[in-house]
Amino acid sequence: MSRVGRLRAGLAAGVLLALLPACGVLADDPTPLPAAPPSTAAPSAPPAAAPATCTDRLQSYAPDGPLPAPDDLPAGSTMAKIRERGRLVAGVSADTYLLGSRNPLNGRVEGFDIDLVKAVAKAIFGDEDRYQLRVITAADRIPLLESGDVDLVARNMTITCDRWTQIAFSSEYYRSGQKILVRRGSKATTLAQLGGSRVCAPRGTSSLSTLREKAPQAVAVESDSHTGCLVLFQQGQVDAITGDDTVLAGLAAQDPYAVVPRQDAFTEEPYGLGMNADDVDLVRFVNARLAQMRGNGEWEAIYDRWLAEPLGPAPAPPKAVYGRRP
């Protein structure tokens, strides 16, 4: 059975499987999945603050030379402190199929983003299972990084100039793009054709702000997550969902009546791993690990494992852009 088929089969048993207990100590998520929000109230207008600008949002901190061995981490560094704690703490999604979602067969959170967490854990500990996942909403990402409750966020997070004013990003690890998902048979194939329609996007995301900017005639409906949007879509409370193509591909895999029509992406969504703005050494370390993965075929292997079936053959991994200074 294909991965998409397995996902649909998993959805059929979703209620039972959601109750499966977590396994293991470090590599499991102790936080319950966020509940799908029932509210479809019309959204309030967002703050009118102008978005921040920057020269190059993709510019990150260059690695400090070759990646050090786990037993040779710089004393006093953020990586050494994580190693001393005994686990890497990462904020992730557990309901974004193919990127970060709970496997209905073993209860573990898996996907492209989770494999990146494993790669960083392996670089710090020499053991890819020395990590702890915290399931968070999109709106939780920046506050939890700022408070230091998580070491990094691997949750299909778009690198933006605005976010650089609050947190730090790794180099780009995946290039996605925002599209729409509609009901099978719908005549709408572009965002511009959704004027007057109810379109859902998670609150606190760039998808929601882009929806309001590019389709002001559409009725924007907020939810806590894309899974919440899918619930509203299946209940007939919204007509479409918008988000990154990777996310929409995962939603369509769960619902045979949903489809991502052929369309051009109307945004470029470069994903980065989010980290605390003060942890520049960790950013440099993660960038060295990502550079290693681009060069040794690990990146392509992860892509093939999760995304090749719905999105086609692996493209070249995004090139890193460095030059940012603290």
mmCIF file of C-alpha atoms in Angstrom:
data_model
loop_
_atom_site.group_PDB
_atom_site.id
_atom_site.type_symbol
_atom_site.label_atom_id
_atom_site.label_comp_id
_atom_site.label_asym_id
_atom_site.label_seq_id
_atom_site.Cartn_x
_atom_site.Cartn_y
_atom_site.Cartn_z
ATOM 1 C CA MET A 1 0.000 0.000 0.000
ATOM 2 C CA SER A 2 1.315 3.484 -0.839
ATOM 3 C CA ARG A 3 2.086 6.026 1.855
ATOM 4 C CA VAL A 4 -1.042 7.982 0.849
ATOM 5 C CA GLY A 5 -3.093 4.808 1.070
ATOM 6 C CA ARG A 6 -1.721 4.082 4.500
ATOM 7 C CA LEU A 7 -2.648 7.605 5.575
ATOM 8 C CA ARG A 8 -6.209 7.190 4.419
ATOM 9 C CA ALA A 9 -6.415 3.845 6.167
ATOM 10 C CA GLY A 10 -5.069 5.512 9.265
ATOM 11 C CA LEU A 11 -7.723 8.192 9.062
ATOM 12 C CA ALA A 12 -10.435 5.563 9.048
ATOM 13 C CA ALA A 13 -9.145 4.324 12.373
ATOM 14 C CA GLY A 14 -8.291 7.789 13.589
ATOM 15 C CA VAL A 15 -10.351 7.875 16.794
ATOM 16 C CA LEU A 16 -8.902 4.601 18.062
ATOM 17 C CA LEU A 17 -5.379 5.391 16.993
ATOM 18 C CA ALA A 18 -5.388 8.823 18.562
ATOM 19 C CA LEU A 19 -5.767 7.064 21.884
ATOM 20 C CA LEU A 20 -2.667 4.913 21.484
ATOM 21 C CA PRO A 21 -0.136 5.592 24.235
ATOM 22 C CA ALA A 22 3.235 7.111 23.409
ATOM 23 C CA CYS A 23 6.269 4.794 23.371
ATOM 24 C CA GLY A 24 9.785 5.364 24.618
ATOM 25 C CA VAL A 25 11.164 8.083 26.841
ATOM 26 C CA LEU A 26 12.997 10.671 24.803
ATOM 27 C CA ALA A 27 11.613 10.438 21.320
ATOM 28 C CA ASP A 28 7.967 10.835 22.228
ATOM 29 C CA ASP A 29 5.687 13.755 22.593
ATOM 30 C CA PRO A 30 4.254 14.243 26.083
ATOM 31 C CA THR A 31 1.819 16.902 24.960
ATOM 32 C CA PRO A 32 -1.688 16.010 23.728
ATOM 33 C CA LEU A 33 -2.672 16.867 20.204
ATOM 34 C CA PRO A 34 -4.418 20.240 19.962
ATOM 35 C CA ALA A 35 -8.179 19.859 19.616
ATOM 36 C CA ALA A 36 -9.857 21.017 16.421
ATOM 37 C CA PRO A 37 -11.426 24.404 17.127
ATOM 38 C CA PRO A 38 -15.206 24.591 16.824
ATOM 39 C CA SER A 39 -15.372 28.311 16.160
ATOM 40 C CA THR A 40 -16.017 29.710 12.684
ATOM 41 C CA ALA A 41 -16.565 33.252 13.815
ATOM 42 C CA ALA A 42 -15.546 35.908 11.360
ATOM 43 C CA PRO A 43 -11.982 36.990 12.060
ATOM 44 C CA SER A 44 -11.176 40.325 13.543
ATOM 45 C CA ALA A 45 -8.937 42.653 11.572
ATOM 46 C CA PRO A 46 -5.215 42.036 12.161
ATOM 47 C CA PRO A 47 -3.011 44.730 13.646
ATOM 48 C CA ALA A 48 -2.104 47.355 11.077
ATOM 49 C CA ALA A 49 1.627 47.309 11.867
ATOM 50 C CA ALA A 50 3.772 47.397 8.751
ATOM 51 C CA PRO A 51 5.799 44.214 8.184
ATOM 52 C CA ALA A 52 9.522 44.402 8.819
ATOM 53 C CA THR A 53 11.858 44.530 5.854
ATOM 54 C CA CYS A 54 15.383 43.205 5.480
ATOM 55 C CA THR A 55 18.000 42.861 2.796
ATOM 56 C CA ASP A 56 17.791 39.076 2.485
ATOM 57 C CA ARG A 57 15.470 37.014 4.675
ATOM 58 C CA LEU A 58 17.359 33.820 3.742
ATOM 59 C CA GLN A 59 20.662 35.085 5.089
ATOM 60 C CA SER A 60 21.698 33.071 8.155
ATOM 61 C CA TYR A 61 24.853 32.612 10.243
ATOM 62 C CA ALA A 62 27.760 30.777 8.597
ATOM 63 C CA PRO A 63 29.018 27.582 10.286
ATOM 64 C CA ASP A 64 32.085 27.890 12.521
ATOM 65 C CA GLY A 65 34.136 25.514 10.410
ATOM 66 C CA PRO A 66 33.540 21.766 10.127
ATOM 67 C CA LEU A 67 30.890 20.149 12.303
ATOM 68 C CA PRO A 68 32.516 19.129 15.623
ATOM 69 C CA ALA A 69 32.165 15.587 16.909
ATOM 70 C CA PRO A 70 29.573 15.022 19.661
ATOM 71 C CA ASP A 71 32.378 14.517 22.203
ATOM 72 C CA ASP A 72 34.136 17.699 21.108
ATOM 73 C CA LEU A 73 31.424 20.347 21.434
ATOM 74 C CA PRO A 74 32.688 23.800 22.524
ATOM 75 C CA ALA A 75 32.604 24.149 26.318
ATOM 76 C CA GLY A 76 29.812 26.402 27.497
ATOM 77 C CA SER A 77 28.084 26.370 24.128
ATOM 78 C CA THR A 78 24.348 25.948 23.716
ATOM 79 C CA MET A 79 25.038 22.523 22.203
ATOM 80 C CA ALA A 80 27.104 21.485 25.235
ATOM 81 C CA LYS A 81 24.251 22.569 27.543
ATOM 82 C CA ILE A 82 21.755 20.536 25.517
ATOM 83 C CA ARG A 83 24.097 17.540 25.688
ATOM 84 C CA GLU A 84 24.426 17.949 29.440
ATOM 85 C CA ARG A 85 20.634 18.009 29.758
ATOM 86 C CA GLY A 86 20.492 14.733 27.880
ATOM 87 C CA ARG A 87 17.975 15.547 25.163
ATOM 88 C CA LEU A 88 17.214 18.042 22.409
ATOM 89 C CA VAL A 89 13.782 19.654 22.909
ATOM 90 C CA ALA A 90 11.998 20.497 19.667
ATOM 91 C CA GLY A 91 8.631 22.112 18.987
ATOM 92 C CA VAL A 92 6.807 20.310 16.183
ATOM 93 C CA SER A 93 3.447 19.643 14.609
ATOM 94 C CA ALA A 94 1.775 16.285 15.138
ATOM 95 C CA ASP A 95 -1.000 16.744 12.610
ATOM 96 C CA THR A 96 0.834 17.894 9.482
ATOM 97 C CA TYR A 97 0.984 14.702 7.440
ATOM 98 C CA LEU A 98 4.328 13.980 5.785
ATOM 99 C CA LEU A 99 6.094 16.750 7.723
ATOM 100 C CA GLY A 100 5.221 16.023 11.342
ATOM 101 C CA SER A 101 2.318 13.721 12.233
ATOM 102 C CA ARG A 102 1.523 10.870 14.563
ATOM 103 C CA ASN A 103 1.973 7.440 12.989
ATOM 104 C CA PRO A 104 -1.309 5.628 13.669
ATOM 105 C CA LEU A 105 0.491 2.283 13.932
ATOM 106 C CA ASN A 106 3.109 3.111 16.561
ATOM 107 C CA GLY A 107 1.903 6.392 18.064
ATOM 108 C CA ARG A 108 5.172 8.179 17.264
ATOM 109 C CA VAL A 109 5.381 11.567 15.568
ATOM 110 C CA GLU A 110 7.152 11.198 12.212
ATOM 111 C CA GLY A 111 7.840 13.102 8.998
ATOM 112 C CA PHE A 112 10.296 15.256 7.084
ATOM 113 C CA ASP A 113 10.612 17.839 9.864
ATOM 114 C CA ILE A 114 11.047 15.156 12.513
ATOM 115 C CA ASP A 115 13.919 13.608 10.563
ATOM 116 C CA LEU A 116 15.672 16.976 10.724
ATOM 117 C CA VAL A 117 15.270 16.962 14.512
ATOM 118 C CA LYS A 118 16.837 13.487 14.548
ATOM 119 C CA ALA A 119 19.732 14.731 12.412
ATOM 120 C CA VAL A 120 20.503 17.558 14.858
ATOM 121 C CA ALA A 121 20.168 15.209 17.833
ATOM 122 C CA LYS A 122 22.630 12.806 16.215
ATOM 123 C CA ALA A 123 25.123 15.643 15.706
ATOM 124 C CA ILE A 124 24.925 16.624 19.388
ATOM 125 C CA PHE A 125 24.696 13.192 21.012
ATOM 126 C CA GLY A 126 25.818 10.726 18.372
ATOM 127 C CA ASP A 127 22.360 9.206 18.870
ATOM 128 C CA GLU A 128 19.411 10.333 16.752
ATOM 129 C CA ASP A 129 16.909 9.273 19.405
ATOM 130 C CA ARG A 130 18.111 11.722 22.072
ATOM 131 C CA TYR A 131 15.288 14.188 21.511
ATOM 132 C CA GLN A 132 11.968 15.183 23.040
ATOM 133 C CA LEU A 133 9.119 16.548 20.955
ATOM 134 C CA ARG A 134 6.650 19.153 22.128
ATOM 135 C CA VAL A 135 3.534 19.344 19.994
ATOM 136 C CA ILE A 136 2.755 23.012 19.497
ATOM 137 C CA THR A 137 0.452 25.148 17.392
ATOM 138 C CA ALA A 138 1.733 27.537 14.758
ATOM 139 C CA ALA A 139 0.991 30.449 17.069
ATOM 140 C CA ASP A 140 3.112 28.858 19.825
ATOM 141 C CA ARG A 141 6.303 28.732 17.783
ATOM 142 C CA ILE A 142 7.830 32.135 18.444
ATOM 143 C CA PRO A 143 6.710 32.525 22.103
ATOM 144 C CA LEU A 144 8.183 29.135 23.042
ATOM 145 C CA LEU A 145 11.463 29.940 21.311
ATOM 146 C CA GLU A 146 11.649 33.321 23.010
ATOM 147 C CA SER A 147 10.991 31.796 26.421
ATOM 148 C CA GLY A 148 13.582 29.061 25.881
ATOM 149 C CA ASP A 149 11.041 26.279 26.457
ATOM 150 C CA VAL A 150 12.221 24.582 23.268
ATOM 151 C CA ASP A 151 15.692 24.495 21.694
ATOM 152 C CA LEU A 152 14.407 24.683 18.164
ATOM 153 C CA VAL A 153 11.202 24.563 16.153
ATOM 154 C CA ALA A 154 10.866 22.213 13.189
ATOM 155 C CA ARG A 155 7.334 22.959 12.052
ATOM 156 C CA ASN A 156 7.257 23.981 8.360
ATOM 157 C CA MET A 157 8.112 27.523 9.465
ATOM 158 C CA THR A 158 8.572 30.128 6.744
ATOM 159 C CA ILE A 159 11.584 32.412 7.042
ATOM 160 C CA THR A 160 10.393 36.034 7.080
ATOM 161 C CA CYS A 161 11.952 39.394 7.848
ATOM 162 C CA ASP A 162 9.342 39.954 10.560
ATOM 163 C CA ARG A 163 10.270 36.729 12.330
ATOM 164 C CA TRP A 164 13.963 37.541 12.140
ATOM 165 C CA THR A 165 13.212 40.463 14.480
ATOM 166 C CA GLN A 166 12.100 37.950 17.121
ATOM 167 C CA ILE A 167 14.016 34.707 16.560
ATOM 168 C CA ALA A 168 16.837 33.260 14.462
ATOM 169 C CA PHE A 169 16.587 30.853 11.544
ATOM 170 C CA SER A 170 18.792 28.166 10.112
ATOM 171 C CA SER A 171 19.629 28.250 6.441
ATOM 172 C CA GLU A 172 16.705 27.307 4.201
ATOM 173 C CA TYR A 173 16.053 23.568 4.269
ATOM 174 C CA TYR A 174 13.010 23.346 1.982
ATOM 175 C CA ARG A 175 11.325 25.602 -0.606
ATOM 176 C CA SER A 176 7.542 25.319 -0.557
ATOM 177 C CA GLY A 177 4.781 27.570 -1.914
ATOM 178 C CA GLN A 178 1.254 28.545 -0.899
ATOM 179 C CA LYS A 179 -1.665 27.083 -2.870
ATOM 180 C CA ILE A 180 -5.352 26.239 -2.312
ATOM 181 C CA LEU A 181 -7.225 23.019 -1.558
ATOM 182 C CA VAL A 182 -10.868 22.716 -2.670
ATOM 183 C CA ARG A 183 -13.570 20.053 -2.966
ATOM 184 C CA ARG A 184 -13.177 17.613 -5.798
ATOM 185 C CA GLY A 185 -15.242 18.966 -8.698
ATOM 186 C CA SER A 186 -14.906 22.597 -7.669
ATOM 187 C CA LYS A 187 -14.411 25.036 -10.537
ATOM 188 C CA ALA A 188 -12.018 27.111 -8.458
ATOM 189 C CA THR A 189 -8.402 26.397 -9.232
ATOM 190 C CA THR A 190 -6.808 29.647 -8.099
ATOM 191 C CA LEU A 191 -6.996 31.898 -5.072
ATOM 192 C CA ALA A 192 -8.413 34.704 -7.218
ATOM 193 C CA GLN A 193 -11.484 32.555 -7.935
ATOM 194 C CA LEU A 194 -12.396 32.284 -4.249
ATOM 195 C CA GLY A 195 -13.876 35.773 -3.830
ATOM 196 C CA GLY A 196 -16.831 35.512 -1.422
ATOM 197 C CA SER A 197 -15.851 31.959 -0.434
ATOM 198 C CA ARG A 198 -14.886 30.932 3.084
ATOM 199 C CA VAL A 199 -11.208 30.053 3.128
ATOM 200 C CA CYS A 200 -9.475 28.631 6.179
ATOM 201 C CA ALA A 201 -5.889 29.101 7.370
ATOM 202 C CA PRO A 202 -4.274 28.652 10.792
ATOM 203 C CA ARG A 203 -4.032 31.746 12.931
ATOM 204 C CA GLY A 204 -0.562 33.158 13.466
ATOM 205 C CA THR A 205 0.719 31.908 10.114
ATOM 206 C CA SER A 206 2.019 33.644 7.029
ATOM 207 C CA SER A 207 -0.641 31.680 5.088
ATOM 208 C CA LEU A 208 -3.380 33.645 6.850
ATOM 209 C CA SER A 209 -1.757 37.042 6.295
ATOM 210 C CA THR A 210 -1.103 36.203 2.639
ATOM 211 C CA LEU A 211 -4.717 35.110 2.206
ATOM 212 C CA ARG A 212 -5.921 38.467 3.528
ATOM 213 C CA GLU A 213 -3.442 40.357 1.378
ATOM 214 C CA LYS A 214 -3.972 38.571 -1.925
ATOM 215 C CA ALA A 215 -7.670 37.661 -1.646
ATOM 216 C CA PRO A 216 -9.398 40.423 0.347
ATOM 217 C CA GLN A 217 -12.763 39.436 -1.160
ATOM 218 C CA ALA A 218 -12.546 35.967 0.376
ATOM 219 C CA VAL A 219 -13.892 35.365 3.895
ATOM 220 C CA ALA A 220 -10.857 34.384 5.945
ATOM 221 C CA VAL A 221 -11.642 31.799 8.638
ATOM 222 C CA GLU A 222 -9.069 31.049 11.331
ATOM 223 C CA SER A 223 -8.333 27.757 13.017
ATOM 224 C CA ASP A 224 -5.623 26.553 15.393
ATOM 225 C CA SER A 225 -4.112 24.239 12.796
ATOM 226 C CA HIS A 226 -4.531 22.920 9.275
ATOM 227 C CA THR A 227 -6.170 19.833 10.738
ATOM 228 C CA GLY A 228 -8.717 22.162 12.334
ATOM 229 C CA CYS A 229 -9.260 23.663 8.884
ATOM 230 C CA LEU A 230 -9.820 20.177 7.461
ATOM 231 C CA VAL A 231 -12.473 19.487 10.114
ATOM 232 C CA LEU A 232 -14.272 22.705 9.159
ATOM 233 C CA PHE A 233 -13.913 21.786 5.478
ATOM 234 C CA GLN A 234 -15.435 18.346 6.061
ATOM 235 C CA GLN A 235 -18.276 19.903 8.067
ATOM 236 C CA GLY A 236 -19.032 22.233 5.173
ATOM 237 C CA GLN A 237 -18.185 25.316 7.214
ATOM 238 C CA VAL A 238 -15.462 26.459 4.847
ATOM 239 C CA ASP A 239 -15.132 26.099 1.073
ATOM 240 C CA ALA A 240 -11.375 25.918 0.751
ATOM 241 C CA ILE A 241 -8.131 25.751 2.686
ATOM 242 C CA THR A 242 -4.940 27.578 1.888
ATOM 243 C CA GLY A 243 -1.414 26.756 2.947
ATOM 244 C CA ASP A 244 1.894 25.419 1.746
ATOM 245 C CA ASP A 245 1.715 22.747 -0.938
ATOM 246 C CA THR A 246 3.441 20.260 1.368
ATOM 247 C CA VAL A 247 0.754 20.715 4.001
ATOM 248 C CA LEU A 248 -2.140 20.617 1.527
ATOM 249 C CA ALA A 249 -0.766 17.410 0.001
ATOM 250 C CA GLY A 250 -0.980 15.857 3.465
ATOM 251 C CA LEU A 251 -4.564 17.059 3.950
ATOM 252 C CA ALA A 252 -5.652 15.722 0.558
ATOM 253 C CA ALA A 253 -4.118 12.377 1.529
ATOM 254 C CA GLN A 254 -6.609 12.236 4.402
ATOM 255 C CA ASP A 255 -9.773 13.123 2.461
ATOM 256 C CA PRO A 256 -10.743 11.557 -0.886
ATOM 257 C CA TYR A 257 -13.109 14.483 -1.533
ATOM 258 C CA ALA A 258 -10.370 17.095 -1.219
ATOM 259 C CA VAL A 259 -8.007 17.984 -4.009
ATOM 260 C CA VAL A 260 -5.128 20.375 -4.615
ATOM 261 C CA PRO A 261 -5.832 21.520 -8.202
ATOM 262 C CA ARG A 262 -3.000 22.140 -10.625
ATOM 263 C CA GLN A 263 -1.953 25.726 -10.016
ATOM 264 C CA ASP A 264 1.055 27.946 -9.662
ATOM 265 C CA ALA A 265 2.111 28.692 -6.113
ATOM 266 C CA PHE A 266 1.358 32.318 -5.285
ATOM 267 C CA THR A 267 4.115 32.626 -2.714
ATOM 268 C CA GLU A 268 7.564 31.278 -2.068
ATOM 269 C CA GLU A 269 7.760 29.684 1.358
ATOM 270 C CA PRO A 270 11.356 28.970 2.367
ATOM 271 C CA TYR A 271 11.371 26.785 5.478
ATOM 272 C CA GLY A 272 13.941 27.240 8.224
ATOM 273 C CA LEU A 273 14.498 25.721 11.639
ATOM 274 C CA GLY A 274 13.650 28.352 14.234
ATOM 275 C CA MET A 275 15.893 29.001 17.243
ATOM 276 C CA ASN A 276 16.225 31.548 20.033
ATOM 277 C CA ALA A 277 17.768 34.774 18.741
ATOM 278 C CA ASP A 278 20.529 34.572 21.371
ATOM 279 C CA ASP A 279 21.586 31.029 20.410
ATOM 280 C CA VAL A 280 23.710 32.062 17.467
ATOM 281 C CA ASP A 281 26.179 29.237 18.172
ATOM 282 C CA LEU A 282 23.382 26.698 17.856
ATOM 283 C CA VAL A 283 22.272 28.254 14.566
ATOM 284 C CA ARG A 284 25.837 27.981 13.201
ATOM 285 C CA PHE A 285 26.018 24.364 14.401
ATOM 286 C CA VAL A 286 22.670 23.451 12.809
ATOM 287 C CA ASN A 287 23.751 25.116 9.570
ATOM 288 C CA ALA A 288 26.897 22.987 9.552
ATOM 289 C CA ARG A 289 24.724 19.889 9.984
ATOM 290 C CA LEU A 290 22.406 20.977 7.160
ATOM 291 C CA ALA A 291 25.417 21.596 4.907
ATOM 292 C CA GLN A 292 26.619 18.095 5.700
ATOM 293 C CA MET A 293 23.199 16.674 4.776
ATOM 294 C CA ARG A 294 23.110 18.538 1.470
ATOM 295 C CA GLY A 295 26.489 17.122 0.557
ATOM 296 C CA ASN A 296 26.159 13.486 1.554
ATOM 297 C CA GLY A 297 22.715 12.664 0.166
ATOM 298 C CA GLU A 298 20.877 12.635 3.521
ATOM 299 C CA TRP A 299 18.603 15.496 2.432
ATOM 300 C CA GLU A 300 17.491 13.631 -0.703
ATOM 301 C CA ALA A 301 16.931 10.443 1.303
ATOM 302 C CA ILE A 302 14.635 12.270 3.721
ATOM 303 C CA TYR A 303 12.747 13.890 0.849
ATOM 304 C CA ASP A 304 12.283 10.548 -0.887
ATOM 305 C CA ARG A 305 11.029 8.968 2.339
ATOM 306 C CA TRP A 306 8.249 11.489 2.898
ATOM 307 C CA LEU A 307 7.540 13.740 -0.085
ATOM 308 C CA ALA A 308 8.500 12.003 -3.318
ATOM 309 C CA GLU A 309 5.216 10.095 -3.633
ATOM 310 C CA PRO A 310 2.850 13.121 -3.562
ATOM 311 C CA LEU A 311 5.220 15.819 -4.859
ATOM 312 C CA GLY A 312 7.466 14.024 -7.342
ATOM 313 C CA PRO A 313 11.227 13.456 -7.554
ATOM 314 C CA ALA A 314 13.499 15.307 -5.189
ATOM 315 C CA PRO A 315 14.609 18.733 -6.375
ATOM 316 C CA ALA A 316 18.056 20.000 -5.527
ATOM 317 C CA PRO A 317 18.125 21.031 -1.875
ATOM 318 C CA PRO A 318 17.977 24.796 -1.355
ATOM 319 C CA LYS A 319 21.373 26.446 -1.307
ATOM 320 C CA ALA A 320 22.424 27.992 1.969
ATOM 321 C CA VAL A 321 22.804 31.768 2.160
ATOM 322 C CA TYR A 322 25.193 33.048 4.838
ATOM 323 C CA GLY A 323 26.586 36.405 5.881
ATOM 324 C CA ARG A 324 24.274 37.446 8.733
ATOM 325 C CA ARG A 325 26.055 38.955 11.729
ATOM 326 C CA PRO A 326 24.793 38.944 15.339
#
